[in-house]
Amino acid sequence: MSIKSFFAIPFAKFATKQVWKWANKPFKTQDKVFKNLIAKGHQTAFGKDHDFKNISTYADFKKRVKVTDYEGLRPYVDRIVKGESDVLWTGKPLYFAKTSGTTSGAKYIPITKDSMPTHIKAARNALLFYIAEKNDASFVNGKMIFLQGSPVLQDKNGIKLGRLSGIVAHYVPQYLLKNRLPSWETNCIEDWDTKVNAIVEETVNEDMSVISGIPSWVQMYFEKLIEKTGKSISEIFPNFNFFIYGGVNFEPYKNKFESIIGKKIDYIELYPASEGFIAYQDSQTAKGMLLQLDSGIFYEFIPATEFFDENPTRISLKEVQLGVNYVIILNTTAGLWGYNIGDTVEFTSTKPYRIKVTGRIKHFISAFGEHVIGKEVEKALNDAILGTEINISEFTVAPQVNPTEGLPYHEWFIEFENEPINLEEFASKIDASMQAQNIYYLDLIEGKILRPLVIRKVKKGGFHEYMKSIGKFGGQNKIPQLSDNRKIADVLENFLHQ
């Protein structure tokens, strides 16, 4: 055992005890965060515009601050981009995390000196919880890889600008730098194909113990390694025992991952966003991720079924219930107020507060009033795969409202690694699960408004080709798993299995 791994275990046990101090006092912790946010916020332009000096309760806050999104805060962000101070938060941001907007083009999400440390601390604590639970820190002696965006930052009127993962790359602790791959030069490569090929060359003969990234892009890295060596991942990296991921539900990819790796491994799920590090998996046995209540974020929740109503219910942590699909709203030390990041979550536990991400509030299908959400399509696919050798590389679902013949239907575009022997039977299993989960969908099928779903086989590598065709090929980009229109589906028609 190295000195580094020897000292990691007691430090992990100490750090996790500190986390439980606030996790076991959730309401007191959130109240403290709320008061700090309001105290600092009233010094800002936003705080003055919204009468923060007269806010003393959450009820006061809701009266003055409406739920919004990037477009709602954009006039304030534009002022910060132009160089103004004390706009959304005190002073100027340290960084802008640049993300892709759907209606607004590029979005510039502020990261401040108060919010930046919470990103780093949460990522660190996720690893420390794993060490404390396993009582094993041997992985710190091996090499670690984080498939991420380029760490090259631009300048925007004196504020550094880049992808969140590229910004975070500047904060890797000194004691991990020797173990970290790829090299800085390789990490700076912008073209994703070139970058992954270079990462393969740098890592193929290394002792990789930790690998992290969005599953679909890590899968591409694994496939290139296998193509180069003819070996499984567990043969190439015998000490690789856990995978860190975030951004998507991993279950649909799990079968294929374990077949590529060649053995079962542990997983750590993270929920980082440019707007704040929201949650991480704190246990290999408990469901869900520990909500970060002490990270400068005051959380609000709106039941997803009410979100588009004129006056939806808007609640704090004290009122949430298990099993309800909520839109998560953030108020942060980066100066985001009443901010809808677009994600939906469900609580899996209230002692402590753990959540799972269920989808995107804009990513749903309700072309016929069925209100299908991401969690339902993911579960249906998992139900159909369970106990089989079927492996899925990628998938997305869209409505087919105007078929050339017959009733409308939901169209599932699936790229298989291992195909089902009987595609129609596989489709029937998925459809049965959808009907069992969603009463509206069931009623539409029984009422002969919809016919059962149809699967379209996407050719191998088709989703990657699709992402290249729309200029979004790379480790930070994800394909929505369902949408209420044909924008993705119509282009995917060009990438079907012949």
Coordinates of N, CA, C and O in Angstrom, one line a residue, residues 122 271-273 275-280 289-293 297 299 328 330 341 343 345 355:
A122 N -17.4 18.7 -4.3 CA -18.4 17.6 -4.5 C -17.8 16.4 -5.3 O -18.0 15.3 -5.0
Y271 N -23.9 14.2 -10.7 CA -24.9 15.1 -11.3 C -24.3 16.6 -11.3 O -24.7 17.4 -10.6
P272 N -23.2 16.8 -12.1 CA -22.7 18.1 -12.3 C -23.4 18.9 -13.4 O -23.8 18.3 -14.4
A273 N -23.5 20.1 -13.2 CA -24.0 21.0 -14.3 C -23.2 22.3 -14.2 O -22.6 22.6 -13.2
E275 N -24.3 25.1 -14.0 CA -25.0 25.9 -13.0 C -24.7 25.5 -11.5 O -25.0 26.3 -10.6
G276 N -24.2 24.3 -11.3 CA -23.8 23.9 -9.9 C -23.7 22.4 -9.9 O -24.3 21.7 -10.7
F277 N -22.9 21.9 -8.9 CA -22.8 20.5 -8.7 C -23.9 20.0 -7.8 O -23.9 20.3 -6.6
I278 N -24.9 19.3 -8.3 CA -26.1 19.1 -7.6 C -26.2 17.9 -6.7 O -26.7 17.9 -5.6
A279 N -25.6 16.8 -7.2 CA -25.7 15.6 -6.4 C -24.6 14.6 -6.8 O -24.0 14.7 -7.9
Y280 N -24.3 13.6 -6.0 CA -23.4 12.5 -6.4 C -23.8 11.3 -5.6 O -24.4 11.3 -4.5
M289 N -28.7 9.7 -5.7 CA -27.5 10.5 -5.4 C -27.8 11.5 -4.3 O -28.9 12.0 -4.2
L290 N -26.8 11.7 -3.4 CA -27.0 12.6 -2.3 C -27.1 14.0 -2.8 O -26.2 14.6 -3.4
L291 N -28.2 14.7 -2.5 CA -28.4 16.1 -2.9 C -27.5 17.0 -2.1 O -27.4 16.9 -0.9
Q292 N -26.8 17.9 -2.8 CA -25.8 18.7 -2.1 C -26.4 19.9 -1.5 O -26.6 21.0 -2.2
L293 N -26.8 19.8 -0.3 CA -27.6 20.9 0.4 C -26.7 22.0 1.0 O -27.2 23.0 1.4
I297 N -26.3 26.2 -2.9 CA -27.5 26.1 -3.8 C -28.8 26.0 -2.9 O -28.8 25.0 -2.1
Y299 N -32.5 25.0 -3.1 CA -33.3 24.2 -4.1 C -34.8 24.5 -4.0 O -35.3 24.7 -2.9
I328 N -36.5 20.7 -11.2 CA -35.6 21.2 -10.1 C -35.2 22.7 -10.5 O -34.9 23.0 -11.6
L330 N -33.0 26.2 -9.2 CA -31.8 26.5 -8.5 C -31.7 28.0 -8.1 O -32.0 28.8 -8.9
I341 N -33.0 24.7 -14.8 CA -32.0 24.1 -15.7 C -32.6 23.1 -16.6 O -31.9 22.6 -17.5
D343 N -34.0 20.2 -16.0 CA -34.0 18.7 -15.6 C -35.2 18.4 -14.7 O -35.7 19.2 -13.9
V345 N -36.3 15.6 -11.7 CA -35.8 14.6 -10.7 C -36.9 14.0 -9.9 O -38.0 14.5 -9.8
I355 N -31.7 11.8 -4.8 CA -32.5 12.0 -6.0 C -32.0 11.2 -7.1 O -30.8 10.7 -7.1

